[in-house]
mmCIF file of C-alpha atoms and ligand atoms in Angstrom:
data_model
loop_
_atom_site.group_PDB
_atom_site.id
_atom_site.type_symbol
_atom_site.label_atom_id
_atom_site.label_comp_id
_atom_site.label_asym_id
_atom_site.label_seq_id
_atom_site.Cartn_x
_atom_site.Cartn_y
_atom_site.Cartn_z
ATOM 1 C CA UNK K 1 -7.599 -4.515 13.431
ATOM 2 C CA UNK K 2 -6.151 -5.776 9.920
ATOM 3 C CA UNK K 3 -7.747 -8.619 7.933
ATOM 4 C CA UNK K 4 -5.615 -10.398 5.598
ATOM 5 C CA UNK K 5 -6.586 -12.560 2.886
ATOM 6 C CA UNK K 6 -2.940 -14.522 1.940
ATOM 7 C CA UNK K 7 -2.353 -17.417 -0.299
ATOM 8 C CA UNK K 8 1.174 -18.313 0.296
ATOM 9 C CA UNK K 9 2.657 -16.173 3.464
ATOM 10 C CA UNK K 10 3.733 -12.975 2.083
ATOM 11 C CA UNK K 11 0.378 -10.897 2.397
ATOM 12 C CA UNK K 12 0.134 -12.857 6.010
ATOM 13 C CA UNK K 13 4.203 -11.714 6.512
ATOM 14 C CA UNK K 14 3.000 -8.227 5.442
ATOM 15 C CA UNK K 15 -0.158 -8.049 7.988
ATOM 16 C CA UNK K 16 1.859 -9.465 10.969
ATOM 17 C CA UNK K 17 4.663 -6.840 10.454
ATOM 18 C CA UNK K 18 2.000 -3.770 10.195
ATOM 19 C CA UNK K 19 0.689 -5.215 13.199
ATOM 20 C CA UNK K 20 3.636 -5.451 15.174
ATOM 21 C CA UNK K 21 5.082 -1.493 14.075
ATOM 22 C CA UNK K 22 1.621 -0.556 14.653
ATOM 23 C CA UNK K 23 0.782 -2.137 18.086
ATOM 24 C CA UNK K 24 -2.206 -3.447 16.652
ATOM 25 C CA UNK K 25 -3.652 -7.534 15.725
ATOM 26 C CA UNK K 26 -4.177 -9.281 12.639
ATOM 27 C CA UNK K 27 -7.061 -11.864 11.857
ATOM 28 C CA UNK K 28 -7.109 -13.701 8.740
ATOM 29 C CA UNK K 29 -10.125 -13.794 6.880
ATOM 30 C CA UNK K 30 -10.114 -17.082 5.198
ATOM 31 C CA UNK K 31 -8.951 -19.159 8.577
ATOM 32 C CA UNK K 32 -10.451 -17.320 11.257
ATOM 33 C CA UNK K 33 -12.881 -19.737 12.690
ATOM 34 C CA UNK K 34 -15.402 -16.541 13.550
ATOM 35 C CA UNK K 35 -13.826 -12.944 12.184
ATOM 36 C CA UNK K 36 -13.334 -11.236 15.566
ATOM 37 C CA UNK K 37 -15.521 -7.330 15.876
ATOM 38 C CA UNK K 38 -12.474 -5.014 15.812
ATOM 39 C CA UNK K 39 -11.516 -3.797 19.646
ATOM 40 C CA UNK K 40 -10.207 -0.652 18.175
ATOM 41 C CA UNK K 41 -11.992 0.932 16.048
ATOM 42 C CA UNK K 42 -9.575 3.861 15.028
ATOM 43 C CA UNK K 43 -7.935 2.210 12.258
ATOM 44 C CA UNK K 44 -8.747 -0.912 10.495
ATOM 45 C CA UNK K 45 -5.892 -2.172 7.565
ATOM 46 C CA UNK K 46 -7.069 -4.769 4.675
ATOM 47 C CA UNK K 47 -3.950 -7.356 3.398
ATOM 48 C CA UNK K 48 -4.197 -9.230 0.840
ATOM 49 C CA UNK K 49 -2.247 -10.462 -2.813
ATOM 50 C CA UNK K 50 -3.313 -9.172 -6.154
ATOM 51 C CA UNK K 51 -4.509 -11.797 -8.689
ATOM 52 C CA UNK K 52 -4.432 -10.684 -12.519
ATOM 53 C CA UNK K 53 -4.220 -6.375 -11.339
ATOM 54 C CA UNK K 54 -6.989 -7.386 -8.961
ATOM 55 C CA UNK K 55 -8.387 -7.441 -5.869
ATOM 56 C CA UNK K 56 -9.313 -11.595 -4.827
ATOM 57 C CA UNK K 57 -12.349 -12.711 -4.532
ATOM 58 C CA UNK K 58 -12.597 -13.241 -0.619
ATOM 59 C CA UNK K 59 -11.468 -9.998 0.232
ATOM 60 C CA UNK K 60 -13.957 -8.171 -2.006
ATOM 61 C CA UNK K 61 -16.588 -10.480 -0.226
ATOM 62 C CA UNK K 62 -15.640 -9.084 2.986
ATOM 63 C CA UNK K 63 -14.977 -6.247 2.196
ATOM 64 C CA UNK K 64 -18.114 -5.639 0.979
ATOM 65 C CA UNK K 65 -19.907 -7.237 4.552
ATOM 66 C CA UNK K 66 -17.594 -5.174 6.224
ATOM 67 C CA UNK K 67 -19.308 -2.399 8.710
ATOM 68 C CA UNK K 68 -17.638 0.818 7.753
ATOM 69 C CA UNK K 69 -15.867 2.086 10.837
ATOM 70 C CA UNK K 70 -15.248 6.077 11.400
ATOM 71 C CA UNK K 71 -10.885 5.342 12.003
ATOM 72 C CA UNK K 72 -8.616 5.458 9.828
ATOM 73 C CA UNK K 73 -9.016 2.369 6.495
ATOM 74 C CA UNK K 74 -5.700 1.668 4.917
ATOM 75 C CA UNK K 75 -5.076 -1.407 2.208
ATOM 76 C CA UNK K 76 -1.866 -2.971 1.457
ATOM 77 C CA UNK K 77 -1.904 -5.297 -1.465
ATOM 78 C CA UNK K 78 1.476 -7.363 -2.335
ATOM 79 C CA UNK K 79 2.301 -8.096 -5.527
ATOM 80 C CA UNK K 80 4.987 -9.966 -7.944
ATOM 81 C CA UNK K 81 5.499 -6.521 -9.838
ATOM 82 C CA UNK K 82 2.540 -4.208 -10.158
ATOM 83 C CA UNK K 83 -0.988 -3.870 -9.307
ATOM 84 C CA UNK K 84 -2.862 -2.162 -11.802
ATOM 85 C CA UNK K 85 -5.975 -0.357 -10.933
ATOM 86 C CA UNK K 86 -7.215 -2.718 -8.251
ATOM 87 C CA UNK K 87 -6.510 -0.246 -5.070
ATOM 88 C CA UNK K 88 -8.655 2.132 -6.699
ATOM 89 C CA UNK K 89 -11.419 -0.359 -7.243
ATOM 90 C CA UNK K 90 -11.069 -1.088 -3.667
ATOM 91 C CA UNK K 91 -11.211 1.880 -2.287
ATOM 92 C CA UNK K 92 -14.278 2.837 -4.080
ATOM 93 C CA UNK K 93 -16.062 -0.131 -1.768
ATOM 94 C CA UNK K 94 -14.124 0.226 1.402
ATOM 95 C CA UNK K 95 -13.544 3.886 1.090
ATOM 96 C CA UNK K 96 -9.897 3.876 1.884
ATOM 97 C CA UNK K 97 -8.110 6.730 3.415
ATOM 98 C CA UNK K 98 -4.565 5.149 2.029
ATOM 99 C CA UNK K 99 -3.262 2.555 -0.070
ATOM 100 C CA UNK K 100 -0.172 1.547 -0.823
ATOM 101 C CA UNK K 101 1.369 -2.029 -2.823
ATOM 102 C CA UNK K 102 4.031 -3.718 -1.460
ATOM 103 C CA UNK K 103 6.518 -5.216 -4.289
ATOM 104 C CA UNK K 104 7.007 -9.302 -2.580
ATOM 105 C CA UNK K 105 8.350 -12.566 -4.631
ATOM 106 C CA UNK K 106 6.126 -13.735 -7.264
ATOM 107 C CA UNK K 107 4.562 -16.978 -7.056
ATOM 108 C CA UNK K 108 2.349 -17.024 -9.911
ATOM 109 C CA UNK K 109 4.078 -20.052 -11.153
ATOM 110 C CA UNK K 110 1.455 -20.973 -13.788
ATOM 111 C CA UNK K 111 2.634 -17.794 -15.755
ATOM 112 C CA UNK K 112 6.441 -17.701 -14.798
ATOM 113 C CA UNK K 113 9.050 -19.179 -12.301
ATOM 114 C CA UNK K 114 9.729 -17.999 -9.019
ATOM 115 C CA UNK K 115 12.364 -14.705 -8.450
ATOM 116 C CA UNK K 116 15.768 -15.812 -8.045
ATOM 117 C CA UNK K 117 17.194 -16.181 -4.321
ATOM 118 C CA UNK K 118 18.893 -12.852 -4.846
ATOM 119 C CA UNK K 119 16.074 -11.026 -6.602
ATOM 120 C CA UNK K 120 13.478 -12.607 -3.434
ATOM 121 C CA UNK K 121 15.995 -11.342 -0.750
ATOM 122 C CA UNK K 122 16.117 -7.811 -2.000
ATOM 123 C CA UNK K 123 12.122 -7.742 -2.429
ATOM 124 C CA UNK K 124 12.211 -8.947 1.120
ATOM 125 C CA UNK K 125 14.446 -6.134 2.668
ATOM 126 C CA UNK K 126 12.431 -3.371 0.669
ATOM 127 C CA UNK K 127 9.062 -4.708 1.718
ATOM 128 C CA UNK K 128 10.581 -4.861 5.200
ATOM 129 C CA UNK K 129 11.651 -1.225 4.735
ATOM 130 C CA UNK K 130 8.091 0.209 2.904
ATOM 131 C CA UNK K 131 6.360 -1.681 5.509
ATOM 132 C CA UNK K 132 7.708 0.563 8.271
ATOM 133 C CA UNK K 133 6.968 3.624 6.558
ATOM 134 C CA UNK K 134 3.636 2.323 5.730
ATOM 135 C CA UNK K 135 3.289 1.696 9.966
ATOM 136 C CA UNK K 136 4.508 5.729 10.862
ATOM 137 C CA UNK K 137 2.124 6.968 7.681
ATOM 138 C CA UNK K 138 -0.904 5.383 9.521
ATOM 139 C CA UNK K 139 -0.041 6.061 12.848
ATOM 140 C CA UNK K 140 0.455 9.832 12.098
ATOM 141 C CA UNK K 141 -3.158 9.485 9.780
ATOM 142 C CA UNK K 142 -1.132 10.445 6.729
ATOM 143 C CA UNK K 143 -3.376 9.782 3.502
ATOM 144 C CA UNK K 144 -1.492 8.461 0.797
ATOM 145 C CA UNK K 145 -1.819 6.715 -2.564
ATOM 146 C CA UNK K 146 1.916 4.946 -2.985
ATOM 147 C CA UNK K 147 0.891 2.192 -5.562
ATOM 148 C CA UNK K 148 3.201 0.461 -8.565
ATOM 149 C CA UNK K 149 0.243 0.863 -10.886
ATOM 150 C CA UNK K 150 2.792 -0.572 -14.070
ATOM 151 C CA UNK K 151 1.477 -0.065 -17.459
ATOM 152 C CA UNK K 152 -1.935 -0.409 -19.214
ATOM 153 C CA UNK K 153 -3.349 -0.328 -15.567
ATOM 154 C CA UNK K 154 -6.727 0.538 -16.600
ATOM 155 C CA UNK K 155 -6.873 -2.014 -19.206
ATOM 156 C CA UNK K 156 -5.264 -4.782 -17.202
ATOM 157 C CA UNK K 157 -7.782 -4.076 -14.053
ATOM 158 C CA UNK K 158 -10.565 -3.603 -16.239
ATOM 159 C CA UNK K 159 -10.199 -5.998 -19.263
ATOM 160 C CA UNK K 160 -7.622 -8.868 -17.930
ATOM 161 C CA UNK K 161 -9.057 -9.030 -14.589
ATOM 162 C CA UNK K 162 -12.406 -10.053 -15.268
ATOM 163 C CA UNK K 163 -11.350 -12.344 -17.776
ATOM 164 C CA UNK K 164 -8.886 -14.054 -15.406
ATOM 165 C CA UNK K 165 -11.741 -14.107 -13.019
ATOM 166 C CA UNK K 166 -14.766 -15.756 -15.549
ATOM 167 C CA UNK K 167 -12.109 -18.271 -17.450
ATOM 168 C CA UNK K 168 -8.580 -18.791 -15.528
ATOM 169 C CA UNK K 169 -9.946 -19.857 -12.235
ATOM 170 C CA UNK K 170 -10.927 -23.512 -13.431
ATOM 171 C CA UNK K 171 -9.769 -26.417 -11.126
ATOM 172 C CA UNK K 172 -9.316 -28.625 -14.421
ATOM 173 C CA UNK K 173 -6.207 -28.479 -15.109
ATOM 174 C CA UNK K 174 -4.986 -29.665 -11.911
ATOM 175 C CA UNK K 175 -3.956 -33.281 -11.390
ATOM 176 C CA UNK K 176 -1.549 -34.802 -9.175
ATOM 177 C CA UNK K 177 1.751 -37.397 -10.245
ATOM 178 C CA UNK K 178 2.260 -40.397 -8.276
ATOM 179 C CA UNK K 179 4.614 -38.611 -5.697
ATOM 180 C CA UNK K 180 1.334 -37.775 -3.686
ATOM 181 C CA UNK K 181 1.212 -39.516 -0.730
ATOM 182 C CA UNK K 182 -2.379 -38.954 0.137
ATOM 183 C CA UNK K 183 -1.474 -36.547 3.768
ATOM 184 C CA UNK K 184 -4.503 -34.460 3.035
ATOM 185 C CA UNK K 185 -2.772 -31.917 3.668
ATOM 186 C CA UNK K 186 -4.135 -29.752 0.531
ATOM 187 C CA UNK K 187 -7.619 -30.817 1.487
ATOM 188 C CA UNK K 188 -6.795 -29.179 4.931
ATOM 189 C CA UNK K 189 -5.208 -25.790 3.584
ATOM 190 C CA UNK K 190 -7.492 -24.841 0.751
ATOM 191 C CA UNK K 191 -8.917 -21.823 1.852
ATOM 192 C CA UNK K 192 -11.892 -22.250 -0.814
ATOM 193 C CA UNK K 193 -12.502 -25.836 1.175
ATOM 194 C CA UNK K 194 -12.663 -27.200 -2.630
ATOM 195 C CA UNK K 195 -10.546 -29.999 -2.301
ATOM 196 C CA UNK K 196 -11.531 -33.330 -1.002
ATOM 197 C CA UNK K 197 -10.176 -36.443 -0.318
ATOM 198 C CA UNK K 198 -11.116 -39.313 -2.281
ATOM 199 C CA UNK K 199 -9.588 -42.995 -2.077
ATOM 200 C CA UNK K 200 -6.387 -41.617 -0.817
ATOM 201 C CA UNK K 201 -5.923 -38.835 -3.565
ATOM 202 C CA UNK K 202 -7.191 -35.261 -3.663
ATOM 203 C CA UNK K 203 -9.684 -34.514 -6.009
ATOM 204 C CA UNK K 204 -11.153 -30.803 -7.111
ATOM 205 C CA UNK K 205 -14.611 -29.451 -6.318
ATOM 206 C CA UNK K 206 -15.305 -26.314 -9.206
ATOM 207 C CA UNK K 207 -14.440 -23.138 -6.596
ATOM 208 C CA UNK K 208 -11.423 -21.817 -6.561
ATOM 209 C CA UNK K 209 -9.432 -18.793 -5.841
ATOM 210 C CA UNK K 210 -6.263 -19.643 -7.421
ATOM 211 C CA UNK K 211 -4.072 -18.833 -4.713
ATOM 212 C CA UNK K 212 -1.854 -21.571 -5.458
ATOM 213 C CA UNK K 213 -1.165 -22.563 -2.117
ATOM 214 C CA UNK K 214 -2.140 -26.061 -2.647
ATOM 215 C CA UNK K 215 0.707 -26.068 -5.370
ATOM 216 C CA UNK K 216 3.463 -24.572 -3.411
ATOM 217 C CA UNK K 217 2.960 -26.285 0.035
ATOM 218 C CA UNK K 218 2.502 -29.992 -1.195
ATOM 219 C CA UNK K 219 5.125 -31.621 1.122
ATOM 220 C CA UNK K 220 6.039 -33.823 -1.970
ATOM 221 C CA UNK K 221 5.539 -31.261 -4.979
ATOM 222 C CA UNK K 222 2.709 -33.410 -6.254
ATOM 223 C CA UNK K 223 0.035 -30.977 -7.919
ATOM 224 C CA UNK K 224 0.593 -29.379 -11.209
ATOM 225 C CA UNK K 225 -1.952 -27.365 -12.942
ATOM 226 C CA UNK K 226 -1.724 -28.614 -16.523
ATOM 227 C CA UNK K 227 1.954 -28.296 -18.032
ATOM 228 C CA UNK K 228 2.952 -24.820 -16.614
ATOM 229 C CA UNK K 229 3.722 -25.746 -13.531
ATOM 230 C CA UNK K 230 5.828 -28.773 -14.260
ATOM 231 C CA UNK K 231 9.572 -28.211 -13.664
ATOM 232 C CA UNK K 232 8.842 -25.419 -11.826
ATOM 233 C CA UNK K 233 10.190 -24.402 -8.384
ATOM 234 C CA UNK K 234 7.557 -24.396 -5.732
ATOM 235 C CA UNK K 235 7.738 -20.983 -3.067
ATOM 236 C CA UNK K 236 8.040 -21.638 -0.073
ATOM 237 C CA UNK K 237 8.082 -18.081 2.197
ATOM 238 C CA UNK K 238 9.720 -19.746 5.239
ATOM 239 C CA UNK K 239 12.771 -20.337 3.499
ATOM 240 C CA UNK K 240 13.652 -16.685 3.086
ATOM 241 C CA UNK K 241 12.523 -15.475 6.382
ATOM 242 C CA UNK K 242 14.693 -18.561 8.087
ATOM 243 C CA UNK K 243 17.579 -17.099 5.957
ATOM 244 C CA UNK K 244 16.531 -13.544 7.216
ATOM 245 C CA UNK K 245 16.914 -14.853 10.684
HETATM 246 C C1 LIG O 301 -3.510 -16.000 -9.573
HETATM 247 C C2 LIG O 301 -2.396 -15.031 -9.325
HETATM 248 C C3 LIG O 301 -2.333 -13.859 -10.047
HETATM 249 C C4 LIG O 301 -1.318 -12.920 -9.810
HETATM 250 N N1 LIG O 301 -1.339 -11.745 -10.478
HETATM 251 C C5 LIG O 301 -0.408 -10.807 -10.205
HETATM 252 C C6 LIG O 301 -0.472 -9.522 -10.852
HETATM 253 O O1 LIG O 301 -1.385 -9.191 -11.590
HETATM 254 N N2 LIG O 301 0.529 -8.650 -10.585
HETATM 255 C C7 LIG O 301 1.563 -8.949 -9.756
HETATM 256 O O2 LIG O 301 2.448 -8.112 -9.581
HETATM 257 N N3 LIG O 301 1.632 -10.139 -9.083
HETATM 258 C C8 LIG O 301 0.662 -11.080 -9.289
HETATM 259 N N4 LIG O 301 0.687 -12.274 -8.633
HETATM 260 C C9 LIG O 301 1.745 -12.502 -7.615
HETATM 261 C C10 LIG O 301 1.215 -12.297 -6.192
HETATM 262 O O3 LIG O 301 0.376 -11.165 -6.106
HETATM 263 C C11 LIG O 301 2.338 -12.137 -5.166
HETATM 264 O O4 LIG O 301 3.292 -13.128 -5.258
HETATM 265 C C12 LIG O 301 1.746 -12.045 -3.761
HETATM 266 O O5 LIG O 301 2.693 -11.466 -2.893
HETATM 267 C C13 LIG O 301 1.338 -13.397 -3.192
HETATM 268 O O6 LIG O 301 0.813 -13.190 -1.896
HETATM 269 P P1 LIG O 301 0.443 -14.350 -0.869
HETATM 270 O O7 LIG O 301 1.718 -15.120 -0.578
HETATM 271 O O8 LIG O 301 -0.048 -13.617 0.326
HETATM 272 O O9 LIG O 301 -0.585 -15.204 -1.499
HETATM 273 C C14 LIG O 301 -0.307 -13.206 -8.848
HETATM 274 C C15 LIG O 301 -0.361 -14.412 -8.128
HETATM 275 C C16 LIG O 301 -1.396 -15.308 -8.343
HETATM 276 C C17 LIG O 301 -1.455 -16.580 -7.554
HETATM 277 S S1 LIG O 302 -0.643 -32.334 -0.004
HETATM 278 FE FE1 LIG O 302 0.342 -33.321 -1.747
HETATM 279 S S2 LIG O 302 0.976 -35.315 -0.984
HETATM 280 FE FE2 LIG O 302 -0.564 -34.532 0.466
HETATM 281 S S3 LIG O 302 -2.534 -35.321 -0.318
HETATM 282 FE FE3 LIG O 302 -2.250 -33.306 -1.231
HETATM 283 S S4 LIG O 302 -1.277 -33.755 -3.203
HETATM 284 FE FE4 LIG O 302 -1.035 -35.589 -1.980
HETATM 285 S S1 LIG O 303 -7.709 -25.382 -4.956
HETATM 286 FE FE1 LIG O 303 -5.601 -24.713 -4.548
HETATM 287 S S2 LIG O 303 -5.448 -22.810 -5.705
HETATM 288 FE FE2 LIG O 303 -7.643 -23.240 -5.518
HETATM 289 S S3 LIG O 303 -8.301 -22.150 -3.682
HETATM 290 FE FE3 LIG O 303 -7.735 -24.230 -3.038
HETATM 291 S S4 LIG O 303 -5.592 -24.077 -2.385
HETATM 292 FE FE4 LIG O 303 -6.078 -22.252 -3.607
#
């Protein structure tokens, strides 16, 4: 079995492709109506994004309810560019046999823009490339470590991380411009069920995860979270796999 935790599609892209070279299924934590006991028990993979060189918060809450099996425990976390120390942290809860980051388009669009087509489209074909290697490495019970740590890892994971989580993770900044049309369609999605709707406009309970995916699937680009994201290009991961065919 692999659980995935996945904001906006890649981590989900990731999980469905290691279940496919892998013959195995994928479940996704946040939207599974009931998380389904694992068939198989000789290997169970964790998928999820990394948030500030971390691990986020719904997959360390699982992970952490999660009976340890006797197969083989792999985690594959995607990232914009690097992970930090936040496999390590990981495995020291799940006891992982291998991890491994996968390098996916950034859409951490309060701190940057998106990639560039081009630069999106080669993180695409690598991933797709890693991602079968990743598949024969756990099928053969290879143990690996195959992370992009980057630089200051340790004080990223263990100083930026913890800030991100006590201060960044506020819903006030986020408003929305007249373009909403009221759909509901946030309200729906948000896997921390923190938005509601109220007279015909979304408004933000104090949870949140800061996945962005309310941001980035908005059928009419309403949200913003304060002025970062203005201007900004929303991601939108089935553009590049309908280009990928
Ligand atoms: C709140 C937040 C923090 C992020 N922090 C990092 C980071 O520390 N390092 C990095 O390489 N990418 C970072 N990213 C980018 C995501 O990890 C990356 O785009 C990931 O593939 C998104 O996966 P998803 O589509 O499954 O949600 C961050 C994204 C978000 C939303
Ligand atoms: S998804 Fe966008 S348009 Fe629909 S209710 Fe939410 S903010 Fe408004
Ligand atoms: S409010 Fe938006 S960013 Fe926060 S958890 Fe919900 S969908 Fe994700």
């Amino acid at each position: 079995m692999i659980y995935y935790f996945s904001g906006t599609g890649n981590s989900r892209w990731a999980a469905e492709k290691l279940a496919e070279y892998t013959g195995d299924v994928c479940c996704s934590i946040s939207e599974a109506k009931e998380i389904p006991e694992s068939a198989d028990d000789r290997q169970t993979g964790l998928v999820f994004p990394i948030y500030a060189w971390g691990v986020p918060e719904p997959m360390l809450d699982f992970v952490k309810r999660l009976e340890r099996k006797a197969g083989f425990t792999y985690g594959v976390c995607t990232c914009g560019a690097d992970a930090g120390k936040a496999m390590k942290k990981l495995s020291r809860i799940a006891g992982l046999d291998s991890s491994y980051s996968l390098v996916m388009p950034n859409n951490y669009i309060i701190g940057s823009d998106v990639d560039d087509e081009k630069t999106a489209c080669s993180k695409f074909a690598a991933a797709e490339r890693e991602l079968k290697s990743i598949s024969e490495e756990v099928r053969e019970r290879i143990r690996t470590y195959r992370v992009q740590e980057g630089s200051f890892a340790v004080l990223k994971s263990s100083l930026i991380n913890p800030g991100f989580n006590r201060f960044a993770r506020t819903t006030k900044p986020f408003y929305v411009t007249d373009a909403c049309c009221g759909c509901g369609w946030c309200a729906e999605r948000c896997p921390a069920e923190t938005i509601r709707m109220t007279d015909g406009k979304p408004v933000w309970g104090k949870k949140c995860f800061q996945c962005l995916r309310c941001i980035h699937e908005c059928p009419q680009e309403a949200i913003q979270y304060g002025k970062e994201t203005e201007g900004r290009k929303r991601y939108r991961i089935e553009e590049y796999l309908q280009k990928r065919g």
